Each structure stands twice: as structure tokens, then as C-alpha cells.
Amino acid sequence: MKKIFLFIAIFFAISNLTAQIYDPVSFTGSVKEIGENKYTLIITAKIDKGWHIYSQSVPKGGPVPTSFTFSSSKNYKKTGTVAEPEGHEVDDPVFQMRIKYFADKAVFTQNIERKSGDAFKINATVFFMVCNDNSCLPPTEKEVQFTFKKTSVSVQNTIEETAVSKEENTKDLVTAESITKQESLNNTTNPVSKSAEATPEKPVKTSKTVTETKTSDENLWTLFFLSFLGGLAALLTPCVFPMIPMTVSFFTKQSKTKAAGIRNAMLYGFFIIVIYVILGSLVTAVFGADALNALATNVVFNIVFFLLLLVFALSFLGAFEIVLPSSWLTKVDQKSELGGIFGIFFMALALAVVSFSCTGPIVGTLLVQAASQAGIAPIIGMFGFSLAIALPFTLFAAFPGWLNSLPKSGGWLNSVKVVLGFLELALALKFLSNADLVLQLHLLEREVFLAIWIAIFSVLALYLFGKIQLSHDSPITHISVGRLSLGIVVLSFVIYMIPGLWGAPLQYISGFPPAKQYSESPNGFGNATAINSEKTALPEGAESGPNGIPTFHDYNQGLAYAKKVNKPVMIDFTGYACVNCRKMEERVWPDAGVSALLNNEVVLISLYVDDKRELPENEKVVSKITGKVLKYTGQKWSELQILKYKTNAQPYYVLMDHNEKDLNTPSAYNPDINGYYEWLQEGIGNFKK
């Protein structure tokens, strides 16, 4: 039973995956000599799969076109206009016009003539809008820089090609009032028709190599590792574990030589990986690279996956089995009798079908998490999962003597399923909590959430101690050391959560339960007089926020109060369903130094971008981003963040003065307490200068 220790770690780790900010287009620059003192500036747009940008020429009333602006200089002059590739043209049913767009890769060119041998730079600013088949991102700018070195002989052949692509750090000031202007950039929420096929443009050969900076995606590595752990968990279920010795013995006995047996087992493992990777590819193709990511705070999304994980949990607990039609297994089993590679492939497929009742809930949970990330996350997730399943078949085929070391199948395999069922049940509650937070229904407040978790893990502890048995469990004559140890761990976790009912911070699970202020008693069960006096001491319009910090939820009220008390403003762009926001509030903000600064040196304005409260009629204005009417409070704050700071990440912290100018560089999620404290000190210090 000590193998079950793995599952607690899998549960808490996989539930912490978060979606990333979209940045699907990158630009690089290069230069090509085309004649004496004549050059072509080449701007290459690399576009993530499933996304597209639009042509420079779009009919009036259509989406935002792509445009280019070049810095002026006496050292060169432009010849002609920016040329663009052929692209794809479709009759868009929404805009009712023919629209041209570019997918995968687009190369734009601008010819110039060099006028002197002096060193100079050309900054090209690209203004564009990027969409996929589900949504569009706000129009944004990126800059590509070309550097020309000084030459005393000739102005040709002296170009240092650079490829610097960076976000435009705009200094425009956007206040809460500025987003009330009914000035739209056209309706951008409807992408071009899906019927158009996206094919990459032909690359342009340049005279020199352009080095592009590649950033590693740590979240994909995390997903791979967690999916691998999920595969190990699936190995220990009664549907898969008994298949290891049976299948390996089959290969070693049926093969004429040991080498042939190892080769066949390796093919078997390879085909297991292929089958699950194909499943991940289908999820990516059906939902789109980022479709579910945009639904992270969507109420329907969270409720649907609460119900889905609830079904998975009940299946693991033995209420019923999730099985595929028996006719599928019959057909696959018949195909497995074929000889050679095809027979091995269908044997692997038969394993996937037979074990579906055990692996299905694990695969489903992994896909829920993976599909809510961007890009190829479902494929990476399924690769990690299938690799963990495939490895034992290959290793035991190569070293058949190891089979003797495997524990015998028995009731412990069913116990693994039950433990997974309890963990699935606890995870499902998080999705339901997200929906409640976004709607602000206060039906699943912190105390209720913790009470349910305490009940779930208490029953799990009793199950591990043998005090509770399910109908399909084998009789327990004794408890193994591993099972007893895991039971103690679970019981300790239950005891740890209990003080949370009275307001304890519970930092080890921060981000899972609702925040302390989202509870029946935000200030804990302390002295009522003290609580009432604290409320009366709050500034007008403010509330007691995280850790009792006075917090404004209205931009203008907070700014007016900051001017009154002569303190800088800290804007906290946050969300009710934002896990990293809760981590900051429960792990970083309680630090004595950070707490002192937030309480005494700044005026905190927390703007919830997923606040579903309806705006008053006089504040329902047309969005500059989508062209649609802003209906909810969260949409108003989201629009402010995107327009002014060119980001939609939460948490996002901004320190500004009374003229709404930034005091230092805004900060995103930063769990480093010292780093966050220094950031606060820097901004506050700049305000006092």
C-alpha cells in the first residue's frame, strides 16, 4: 500500500496547473541586399497554429488590419510600400465581406535606399490583431529593430542584422473614465471561417542567419511530469497491473529468440504511446489549441467539469464502471490475432480498450487540465501518461527475471482505485467553487468548502485504517505498514484543515479553498466588538480585504482617497477564481514587512476581472476591444488592464501616483517575499521623492 503515497502528490500538483497568457505571434527582422545602397527590410511573423492575423487591406467595417510604421531618419528613405504574401481569402459570413488573412507564417517586406554611411537604426512598429476560431486578442503593437553599422568606404555590405521583437511598453494613460468613451475598434470577436485551410507561407531566404530567441515552456514540462505520475497511478489499477506479467510472458514465449521478444515488447510499448498521443492530438484538433483556456473562469465550463470529475470519482468508488461498447473490444481483439506489426498494434489497442474503466477517469482528468493550457499540451500530457504505462512492458521483456519482484495482484489494486476516487471527488469540488466565486453566490464559502474536504479526507482516512469497506473490497485481515502510514498522512491533513474553519491561513493548500474574505466570518471568530470597531475604522467605500487590509473595489473612490491621505495607489488586478492570486494573498502578503507596507504605505484597489455583477445602465458602454457593450463589472476592469498595460494576466500589481503614472515596473505573480517587498519599497520610495 505504500505505492498509494504517490497519488496525494499527483492530486495536489495536477490541480495547480494554470493557464498562460496568450502571445501567439512573434516577429523577427532581417535585411537583404538587393542592389547598390538598396536593401529589403524583411519582417517575418511566426504565428502559432490555429491563430491568424489580417491583411493590411481590410474593407471598412471589418476586423483590424495589420499596419507598419517605420521610424524616420535622414540616413534612409523608403521606396514603395510594405509588400505582403498571398495569404488566404475567405468570404466571412459574420462580416459579410471577403477578408484576407495569414496563418502559420507571413513575410512582409519594405524596400529602402541608404543615404549615408553613418550608423543608424530603423524601428518598425507592427500594429495587428490576432484571432483564432474561438476568440480574438486585443489589437497590440510589437517592434522590430534593424541596426546599420557605420561605414567609411561604402554603405553596402555593412549591416548587422538583428531580430529584436518586444512588446511595446506604452506610456498612454487610461483611467476608469477613459474607457467610458464609446469609441470602438470594430467588432473583433468573430474570426474568419473555419472552412479555410491554413497553409504556411513560403519562407524568404535572407543573406544572413537570423537568431531567434526560444523560450522554454516550463508548464509543458510540469504537465509532462504530472502526466507521467498519472500513468504510474494507472499502472497500479486492477485493469492494467495484471496485464504486465501476462503480456510480457506472451511475448517472451511466442518469440523464437529473446531479442525478438524484446523487440516485440518494445513495439507494443511504442504503439501504446502512439494510441494515447493520437487521443491527445484529437483533443487539440477538436477544441483548438487554446479554446478551453479562455473558459478558465467561465461558469458553464466549471460546472461541466465538476459533473465530469464527479462521474469519474463515482466510477472509481465502485458505483458503476465506465466501459466502451463490447463490440469495439471484439473487433479489436480479432485484429490482434493478425501476425507481425499489425497484430502487435491491435494488442496495444486492446489494452487501451480493456483498461478504459480504470484509465478513462485518469486520462479524462489529465485532458481537462491539459486542454485548459495553450498549444500542444494535450499531446504532451498523453505522451507522459502513455510513456509511464509503456515502460514496464519493455523493461520486463528485456529483464524477465524482474517479474518475480512484482507484488501479486489482489485487493490492494482496488484500494488504489478507491483512493483515486476520493481524490477525484475533492478535485471536482474546486471546479464547483470556481463557478460559485465567479457568480458570487456565496453558496460554497470557505467554511463550507473546508467542511466538505474535511469530510472527504476523513472518510478516506477511515477507509485506509480499515474502518470502512465498500461492497467490492476484499476482506481486510490486517493493515500493511504502507497503508497505515498513508492513513496517518491523510488524518494529519484533516487535522491541519480544521483550524481553517476558524480563519487559519492554511498556506499549504492556498488557492484551493476560497479566500478568507469569501467566508461566513471573514475576520474569524474573534471578539465581536473588535470586529465592529475595525469595520467602523475603514475608509468610506473600502472593505476589509485579504488579511484585513483596507481595500477599495472602485477605481475612482480608491484614487480619491489616495489623494486625500497622500499615499500611492496599488492596483491589484485579480480574479475570484485566480489560484495564483490567492497564493500571493495567503503566502506573501501576510509577511510582516509586506503587510506593514500594504496596510500603512499604500491605498489598495482590488479590481476583479471576473466579477459578474451587472454594471449600472449609465456605465454600460461599448468596448474598445470587442466593439460589444460591457455588461459586467469584471469586463470593465479587464478592459482597463488590457488597454493600459497590454496584458490580461492575473495577478498583476501596479504602483502609481495621483496622476496615474506608474512608479515602477508593474509586477505579476511573484512568490519571492523578499523580491515583492523590495518592489513595494521601490515604488513607495519613488512616490516620496
PDB file of N, CA and C in Angstrom, residues 410-488:
ATOM      1  N   GLY A 410      -4.185  -8.308  -6.218  1.00  0.00           N
ATOM      2  CA  GLY A 410      -5.072  -8.598  -5.105  1.00  0.00           C
ATOM      3  C   GLY A 410      -5.951  -7.416  -4.773  1.00  0.00           C
ATOM      4  N   GLY A 411      -6.481  -7.429  -3.561  1.00  0.00           N
ATOM      5  CA  GLY A 411      -7.403  -6.380  -3.157  1.00  0.00           C
ATOM      6  C   GLY A 411      -6.772  -5.006  -3.101  1.00  0.00           C
ATOM      7  N   TRP A 412      -5.424  -4.942  -2.972  1.00  0.00           N
ATOM      8  CA  TRP A 412      -4.771  -3.634  -2.883  1.00  0.00           C
ATOM      9  C   TRP A 412      -4.966  -2.833  -4.163  1.00  0.00           C
ATOM     10  N   LEU A 413      -5.132  -3.517  -5.308  1.00  0.00           N
ATOM     11  CA  LEU A 413      -5.359  -2.807  -6.566  1.00  0.00           C
ATOM     12  C   LEU A 413      -6.688  -2.053  -6.530  1.00  0.00           C
ATOM     13  N   ASN A 414      -7.705  -2.682  -5.962  1.00  0.00           N
ATOM     14  CA  ASN A 414      -8.989  -1.989  -5.847  1.00  0.00           C
ATOM     15  C   ASN A 414      -8.892  -0.813  -4.875  1.00  0.00           C
ATOM     16  N   SER A 415      -8.062  -0.970  -3.837  1.00  0.00           N
ATOM     17  CA  SER A 415      -7.869   0.137  -2.893  1.00  0.00           C
ATOM     18  C   SER A 415      -7.267   1.351  -3.587  1.00  0.00           C
ATOM     19  N   VAL A 416      -6.401   1.086  -4.561  1.00  0.00           N
ATOM     20  CA  VAL A 416      -5.831   2.188  -5.335  1.00  0.00           C
ATOM     21  C   VAL A 416      -6.940   2.959  -6.044  1.00  0.00           C
ATOM     22  N   LYS A 417      -7.862   2.232  -6.664  1.00  0.00           N
ATOM     23  CA  LYS A 417      -8.984   2.888  -7.346  1.00  0.00           C
ATOM     24  C   LYS A 417      -9.809   3.731  -6.380  1.00  0.00           C
ATOM     25  N   VAL A 418     -10.057   3.205  -5.204  1.00  0.00           N
ATOM     26  CA  VAL A 418     -10.883   3.926  -4.236  1.00  0.00           C
ATOM     27  C   VAL A 418     -10.186   5.213  -3.795  1.00  0.00           C
ATOM     28  N   VAL A 419      -8.880   5.126  -3.532  1.00  0.00           N
ATOM     29  CA  VAL A 419      -8.134   6.329  -3.135  1.00  0.00           C
ATOM     30  C   VAL A 419      -8.211   7.373  -4.239  1.00  0.00           C
ATOM     31  N   LEU A 420      -8.030   6.934  -5.489  1.00  0.00           N
ATOM     32  CA  LEU A 420      -8.146   7.863  -6.614  1.00  0.00           C
ATOM     33  C   LEU A 420      -9.544   8.468  -6.688  1.00  0.00           C
ATOM     34  N   GLY A 421     -10.556   7.670  -6.353  1.00  0.00           N
ATOM     35  CA  GLY A 421     -11.931   8.168  -6.378  1.00  0.00           C
ATOM     36  C   GLY A 421     -12.137   9.305  -5.390  1.00  0.00           C
ATOM     37  N   PHE A 422     -11.585   9.156  -4.179  1.00  0.00           N
ATOM     38  CA  PHE A 422     -11.705  10.232  -3.184  1.00  0.00           C
ATOM     39  C   PHE A 422     -10.983  11.498  -3.658  1.00  0.00           C
ATOM     40  N   LEU A 423      -9.806  11.321  -4.270  1.00  0.00           N
ATOM     41  CA  LEU A 423      -9.058  12.485  -4.748  1.00  0.00           C
ATOM     42  C   LEU A 423      -9.785  13.186  -5.895  1.00  0.00           C
ATOM     43  N   GLU A 424     -10.392  12.404  -6.795  1.00  0.00           N
ATOM     44  CA  GLU A 424     -11.184  12.985  -7.883  1.00  0.00           C
ATOM     45  C   GLU A 424     -12.373  13.776  -7.315  1.00  0.00           C
ATOM     46  N   LEU A 425     -12.981  13.232  -6.270  1.00  0.00           N
ATOM     47  CA  LEU A 425     -14.132  13.891  -5.650  1.00  0.00           C
ATOM     48  C   LEU A 425     -13.721  15.241  -5.053  1.00  0.00           C
ATOM     49  N   ALA A 426     -12.568  15.271  -4.383  1.00  0.00           N
ATOM     50  CA  ALA A 426     -12.092  16.533  -3.807  1.00  0.00           C
ATOM     51  C   ALA A 426     -11.734  17.533  -4.899  1.00  0.00           C
ATOM     52  N   LEU A 427     -11.112  17.063  -5.982  1.00  0.00           N
ATOM     53  CA  LEU A 427     -10.746  17.953  -7.088  1.00  0.00           C
ATOM     54  C   LEU A 427     -11.989  18.523  -7.765  1.00  0.00           C
ATOM     55  N   ALA A 428     -13.031  17.713  -7.900  1.00  0.00           N
ATOM     56  CA  ALA A 428     -14.266  18.178  -8.549  1.00  0.00           C
ATOM     57  C   ALA A 428     -14.841  19.380  -7.810  1.00  0.00           C
ATOM     58  N   LEU A 429     -14.686  19.385  -6.487  1.00  0.00           N
ATOM     59  CA  LEU A 429     -15.258  20.477  -5.693  1.00  0.00           C
ATOM     60  C   LEU A 429     -14.614  21.811  -6.039  1.00  0.00           C
ATOM     61  N   LYS A 430     -13.340  21.788  -6.472  1.00  0.00           N
ATOM     62  CA  LYS A 430     -12.655  23.031  -6.826  1.00  0.00           C
ATOM     63  C   LYS A 430     -13.323  23.692  -8.031  1.00  0.00           C
ATOM     64  N   PHE A 431     -13.749  22.907  -9.014  1.00  0.00           N
ATOM     65  CA  PHE A 431     -14.431  23.472 -10.185  1.00  0.00           C
ATOM     66  C   PHE A 431     -15.770  24.091  -9.789  1.00  0.00           C
ATOM     67  N   LEU A 432     -16.499  23.423  -8.897  1.00  0.00           N
ATOM     68  CA  LEU A 432     -17.769  23.976  -8.430  1.00  0.00           C
ATOM     69  C   LEU A 432     -17.528  25.267  -7.649  1.00  0.00           C
ATOM     70  N   SER A 433     -16.459  25.296  -6.879  1.00  0.00           N
ATOM     71  CA  SER A 433     -16.116  26.505  -6.128  1.00  0.00           C
ATOM     72  C   SER A 433     -15.802  27.667  -7.063  1.00  0.00           C
ATOM     73  N   ASN A 434     -15.093  27.391  -8.172  1.00  0.00           N
ATOM     74  CA  ASN A 434     -14.791  28.449  -9.138  1.00  0.00           C
ATOM     75  C   ASN A 434     -16.067  29.089  -9.673  1.00  0.00           C
ATOM     76  N   ALA A 435     -17.055  28.261 -10.005  1.00  0.00           N
ATOM     77  CA  ALA A 435     -18.317  28.786 -10.528  1.00  0.00           C
ATOM     78  C   ALA A 435     -19.021  29.645  -9.475  1.00  0.00           C
ATOM     79  N   ASP A 436     -19.006  29.190  -8.238  1.00  0.00           N
ATOM     80  CA  ASP A 436     -19.642  29.952  -7.153  1.00  0.00           C
ATOM     81  C   ASP A 436     -18.933  31.281  -6.923  1.00  0.00           C
ATOM     82  N   LEU A 437     -17.605  31.285  -7.004  1.00  0.00           N
ATOM     83  CA  LEU A 437     -16.835  32.513  -6.803  1.00  0.00           C
ATOM     84  C   LEU A 437     -17.127  33.536  -7.896  1.00  0.00           C
ATOM     85  N   VAL A 438     -17.159  33.072  -9.140  1.00  0.00           N
ATOM     86  CA  VAL A 438     -17.387  33.993 -10.249  1.00  0.00           C
ATOM     87  C   VAL A 438     -18.773  34.620 -10.164  1.00  0.00           C
ATOM     88  N   LEU A 439     -19.766  33.816  -9.790  1.00  0.00           N
ATOM     89  CA  LEU A 439     -21.135  34.322  -9.677  1.00  0.00           C
ATOM     90  C   LEU A 439     -21.386  35.035  -8.351  1.00  0.00           C
ATOM     91  N   GLN A 440     -20.445  34.884  -7.401  1.00  0.00           N
ATOM     92  CA  GLN A 440     -20.588  35.493  -6.076  1.00  0.00           C
ATOM     93  C   GLN A 440     -21.911  35.094  -5.414  1.00  0.00           C
ATOM     94  N   LEU A 441     -22.223  33.799  -5.500  1.00  0.00           N
ATOM     95  CA  LEU A 441     -23.452  33.296  -4.895  1.00  0.00           C
ATOM     96  C   LEU A 441     -23.301  33.034  -3.402  1.00  0.00           C
ATOM     97  N   HIS A 442     -22.077  32.848  -2.942  1.00  0.00           N
ATOM     98  CA  HIS A 442     -21.786  32.576  -1.530  1.00  0.00           C
ATOM     99  C   HIS A 442     -22.480  31.302  -1.047  1.00  0.00           C
ATOM    100  N   LEU A 443     -22.616  30.338  -1.950  1.00  0.00           N
ATOM    101  CA  LEU A 443     -23.185  29.040  -1.573  1.00  0.00           C
ATOM    102  C   LEU A 443     -22.098  28.076  -1.101  1.00  0.00           C
ATOM    103  N   LEU A 444     -20.884  28.285  -1.578  1.00  0.00           N
ATOM    104  CA  LEU A 444     -19.777  27.398  -1.226  1.00  0.00           C
ATOM    105  C   LEU A 444     -18.634  28.246  -0.664  1.00  0.00           C
ATOM    106  N   GLU A 445     -18.901  28.886   0.463  1.00  0.00           N
ATOM    107  CA  GLU A 445     -17.900  29.739   1.083  1.00  0.00           C
ATOM    108  C   GLU A 445     -16.794  28.896   1.711  1.00  0.00           C
ATOM    109  N   ARG A 446     -15.791  29.574   2.210  1.00  0.00           N
ATOM    110  CA  ARG A 446     -14.587  28.887   2.687  1.00  0.00           C
ATOM    111  C   ARG A 446     -14.911  27.813   3.726  1.00  0.00           C
ATOM    112  N   GLU A 447     -15.759  28.149   4.694  1.00  0.00           N
ATOM    113  CA  GLU A 447     -16.069  27.184   5.747  1.00  0.00           C
ATOM    114  C   GLU A 447     -16.764  25.944   5.179  1.00  0.00           C
ATOM    115  N   VAL A 448     -17.692  26.147   4.247  1.00  0.00           N
ATOM    116  CA  VAL A 448     -18.410  25.010   3.661  1.00  0.00           C
ATOM    117  C   VAL A 448     -17.461  24.155   2.832  1.00  0.00           C
ATOM    118  N   PHE A 449     -16.618  24.815   2.038  1.00  0.00           N
ATOM    119  CA  PHE A 449     -15.647  24.088   1.217  1.00  0.00           C
ATOM    120  C   PHE A 449     -14.738  23.233   2.096  1.00  0.00           C
ATOM    121  N   LEU A 450     -14.175  23.841   3.144  1.00  0.00           N
ATOM    122  CA  LEU A 450     -13.272  23.100   4.027  1.00  0.00           C
ATOM    123  C   LEU A 450     -14.004  21.984   4.761  1.00  0.00           C
ATOM    124  N   ALA A 451     -15.249  22.237   5.140  1.00  0.00           N
ATOM    125  CA  ALA A 451     -16.018  21.198   5.836  1.00  0.00           C
ATOM    126  C   ALA A 451     -16.199  19.971   4.944  1.00  0.00           C
ATOM    127  N   ILE A 452     -16.474  20.203   3.665  1.00  0.00           N
ATOM    128  CA  ILE A 452     -16.650  19.080   2.734  1.00  0.00           C
ATOM    129  C   ILE A 452     -15.326  18.353   2.527  1.00  0.00           C
ATOM    130  N   TRP A 453     -14.233  19.109   2.360  1.00  0.00           N
ATOM    131  CA  TRP A 453     -12.924  18.470   2.208  1.00  0.00           C
ATOM    132  C   TRP A 453     -12.551  17.682   3.460  1.00  0.00           C
ATOM    133  N   ILE A 454     -12.816  18.242   4.620  1.00  0.00           N
ATOM    134  CA  ILE A 454     -12.523  17.528   5.866  1.00  0.00           C
ATOM    135  C   ILE A 454     -13.309  16.221   5.913  1.00  0.00           C
ATOM    136  N   ALA A 455     -14.568  16.275   5.485  1.00  0.00           N
ATOM    137  CA  ALA A 455     -15.394  15.061   5.479  1.00  0.00           C
ATOM    138  C   ALA A 455     -14.841  14.037   4.490  1.00  0.00           C
ATOM    139  N   ILE A 456     -14.475  14.491   3.280  1.00  0.00           N
ATOM    140  CA  ILE A 456     -13.965  13.572   2.248  1.00  0.00           C
ATOM    141  C   ILE A 456     -12.695  12.876   2.730  1.00  0.00           C
ATOM    142  N   PHE A 457     -11.725  13.666   3.233  1.00  0.00           N
ATOM    143  CA  PHE A 457     -10.451  13.070   3.637  1.00  0.00           C
ATOM    144  C   PHE A 457     -10.566  12.317   4.956  1.00  0.00           C
ATOM    145  N   SER A 458     -11.546  12.646   5.782  1.00  0.00           N
ATOM    146  CA  SER A 458     -11.783  11.855   6.999  1.00  0.00           C
ATOM    147  C   SER A 458     -12.277  10.469   6.634  1.00  0.00           C
ATOM    148  N   VAL A 459     -13.222  10.404   5.696  1.00  0.00           N
ATOM    149  CA  VAL A 459     -13.716   9.094   5.246  1.00  0.00           C
ATOM    150  C   VAL A 459     -12.592   8.306   4.579  1.00  0.00           C
ATOM    151  N   LEU A 460     -11.738   9.007   3.808  1.00  0.00           N
ATOM    152  CA  LEU A 460     -10.599   8.323   3.186  1.00  0.00           C
ATOM    153  C   LEU A 460      -9.667   7.748   4.255  1.00  0.00           C
ATOM    154  N   ALA A 461      -9.423   8.519   5.324  1.00  0.00           N
ATOM    155  CA  ALA A 461      -8.576   8.011   6.409  1.00  0.00           C
ATOM    156  C   ALA A 461      -9.198   6.775   7.063  1.00  0.00           C
ATOM    157  N   LEU A 462     -10.502   6.834   7.319  1.00  0.00           N
ATOM    158  CA  LEU A 462     -11.184   5.671   7.901  1.00  0.00           C
ATOM    159  C   LEU A 462     -11.104   4.466   6.967  1.00  0.00           C
ATOM    160  N   TYR A 463     -11.192   4.721   5.664  1.00  0.00           N
ATOM    161  CA  TYR A 463     -11.080   3.623   4.684  1.00  0.00           C
ATOM    162  C   TYR A 463      -9.685   3.001   4.740  1.00  0.00           C
ATOM    163  N   LEU A 464      -8.657   3.843   4.808  1.00  0.00           N
ATOM    164  CA  LEU A 464      -7.291   3.329   4.845  1.00  0.00           C
ATOM    165  C   LEU A 464      -7.017   2.565   6.136  1.00  0.00           C
ATOM    166  N   PHE A 465      -7.660   2.972   7.230  1.00  0.00           N
ATOM    167  CA  PHE A 465      -7.496   2.267   8.502  1.00  0.00           C
ATOM    168  C   PHE A 465      -8.351   0.998   8.580  1.00  0.00           C
ATOM    169  N   GLY A 466      -9.145   0.737   7.537  1.00  0.00           N
ATOM    170  CA  GLY A 466      -9.960  -0.469   7.509  1.00  0.00           C
ATOM    171  C   GLY A 466     -11.264  -0.363   8.252  1.00  0.00           C
ATOM    172  N   LYS A 467     -11.654   0.831   8.679  1.00  0.00           N
ATOM    173  CA  LYS A 467     -12.898   1.016   9.420  1.00  0.00           C
ATOM    174  C   LYS A 467     -14.111   1.103   8.497  1.00  0.00           C
ATOM    175  N   ILE A 468     -13.873   1.378   7.229  1.00  0.00           N
ATOM    176  CA  ILE A 468     -14.937   1.449   6.234  1.00  0.00           C
ATOM    177  C   ILE A 468     -14.547   0.558   5.067  1.00  0.00           C
ATOM    178  N   GLN A 469     -15.492  -0.237   4.582  1.00  0.00           N
ATOM    179  CA  GLN A 469     -15.251  -1.071   3.412  1.00  0.00           C
ATOM    180  C   GLN A 469     -16.380  -0.884   2.417  1.00  0.00           C
ATOM    181  N   LEU A 470     -16.022  -0.917   1.142  1.00  0.00           N
ATOM    182  CA  LEU A 470     -17.018  -0.833   0.091  1.00  0.00           C
ATOM    183  C   LEU A 470     -17.395  -2.237  -0.362  1.00  0.00           C
ATOM    184  N   SER A 471     -18.499  -2.335  -1.081  1.00  0.00           N
ATOM    185  CA  SER A 471     -19.062  -3.649  -1.421  1.00  0.00           C
ATOM    186  C   SER A 471     -18.110  -4.494  -2.258  1.00  0.00           C
ATOM    187  N   HIS A 472     -17.270  -3.865  -3.076  1.00  0.00           N
ATOM    188  CA  HIS A 472     -16.401  -4.628  -3.964  1.00  0.00           C
ATOM    189  C   HIS A 472     -14.996  -4.799  -3.398  1.00  0.00           C
ATOM    190  N   ASP A 473     -14.788  -4.444  -2.108  1.00  0.00           N
ATOM    191  CA  ASP A 473     -13.480  -4.603  -1.478  1.00  0.00           C
ATOM    192  C   ASP A 473     -13.274  -6.035  -1.010  1.00  0.00           C
ATOM    193  N   SER A 474     -12.016  -6.443  -1.007  1.00  0.00           N
ATOM    194  CA  SER A 474     -11.668  -7.740  -0.429  1.00  0.00           C
ATOM    195  C   SER A 474     -11.618  -7.613   1.086  1.00  0.00           C
ATOM    196  N   PRO A 475     -11.918  -8.708   1.813  1.00  0.00           N
ATOM    197  CA  PRO A 475     -11.854  -8.649   3.289  1.00  0.00           C
ATOM    198  C   PRO A 475     -10.452  -8.268   3.763  1.00  0.00           C
ATOM    199  N   ILE A 476     -10.367  -7.422   4.789  1.00  0.00           N
ATOM    200  CA  ILE A 476      -9.084  -6.971   5.312  1.00  0.00           C
ATOM    201  C   ILE A 476      -8.784  -7.725   6.605  1.00  0.00           C
ATOM    202  N   THR A 477      -7.730  -8.522   6.574  1.00  0.00           N
ATOM    203  CA  THR A 477      -7.332  -9.258   7.779  1.00  0.00           C
ATOM    204  C   THR A 477      -6.292  -8.487   8.585  1.00  0.00           C
ATOM    205  N   HIS A 478      -5.538  -7.639   7.907  1.00  0.00           N
ATOM    206  CA  HIS A 478      -4.549  -6.811   8.584  1.00  0.00           C
ATOM    207  C   HIS A 478      -4.263  -5.589   7.714  1.00  0.00           C
ATOM    208  N   ILE A 479      -3.648  -4.585   8.303  1.00  0.00           N
ATOM    209  CA  ILE A 479      -3.290  -3.362   7.578  1.00  0.00           C
ATOM    210  C   ILE A 479      -1.777  -3.324   7.401  1.00  0.00           C
ATOM    211  N   SER A 480      -1.348  -3.125   6.169  1.00  0.00           N
ATOM    212  CA  SER A 480       0.085  -3.064   5.897  1.00  0.00           C
ATOM    213  C   SER A 480       0.671  -1.768   6.446  1.00  0.00           C
ATOM    214  N   VAL A 481       1.987  -1.771   6.578  1.00  0.00           N
ATOM    215  CA  VAL A 481       2.672  -0.576   7.080  1.00  0.00           C
ATOM    216  C   VAL A 481       2.441   0.608   6.139  1.00  0.00           C
ATOM    217  N   GLY A 482       2.488   0.337   4.839  1.00  0.00           N
ATOM    218  CA  GLY A 482       2.278   1.406   3.865  1.00  0.00           C
ATOM    219  C   GLY A 482       0.898   2.019   3.972  1.00  0.00           C
ATOM    220  N   ARG A 483      -0.120   1.156   4.086  1.00  0.00           N
ATOM    221  CA  ARG A 483      -1.498   1.644   4.195  1.00  0.00           C
ATOM    222  C   ARG A 483      -1.695   2.426   5.493  1.00  0.00           C
ATOM    223  N   LEU A 484      -1.122   1.919   6.579  1.00  0.00           N
ATOM    224  CA  LEU A 484      -1.223   2.615   7.860  1.00  0.00           C
ATOM    225  C   LEU A 484      -0.540   3.983   7.785  1.00  0.00           C
ATOM    226  N   SER A 485       0.626   4.031   7.151  1.00  0.00           N
ATOM    227  CA  SER A 485       1.365   5.296   7.047  1.00  0.00           C
ATOM    228  C   SER A 485       0.589   6.319   6.235  1.00  0.00           C
ATOM    229  N   LEU A 486       0.018   5.855   5.117  1.00  0.00           N
ATOM    230  CA  LEU A 486      -0.760   6.780   4.293  1.00  0.00           C
ATOM    231  C   LEU A 486      -1.995   7.263   5.043  1.00  0.00           C
ATOM    232  N   GLY A 487      -2.613   6.364   5.814  1.00  0.00           N
ATOM    233  CA  GLY A 487      -3.764   6.769   6.624  1.00  0.00           C
ATOM    234  C   GLY A 487      -3.399   7.851   7.626  1.00  0.00           C
ATOM    235  N   ILE A 488      -2.210   7.724   8.226  1.00  0.00           N
ATOM    236  CA  ILE A 488      -1.753   8.741   9.182  1.00  0.00           C
ATOM    237  C   ILE A 488      -1.537  10.075   8.476  1.00  0.00           C
TER     238      ILE A 488
END
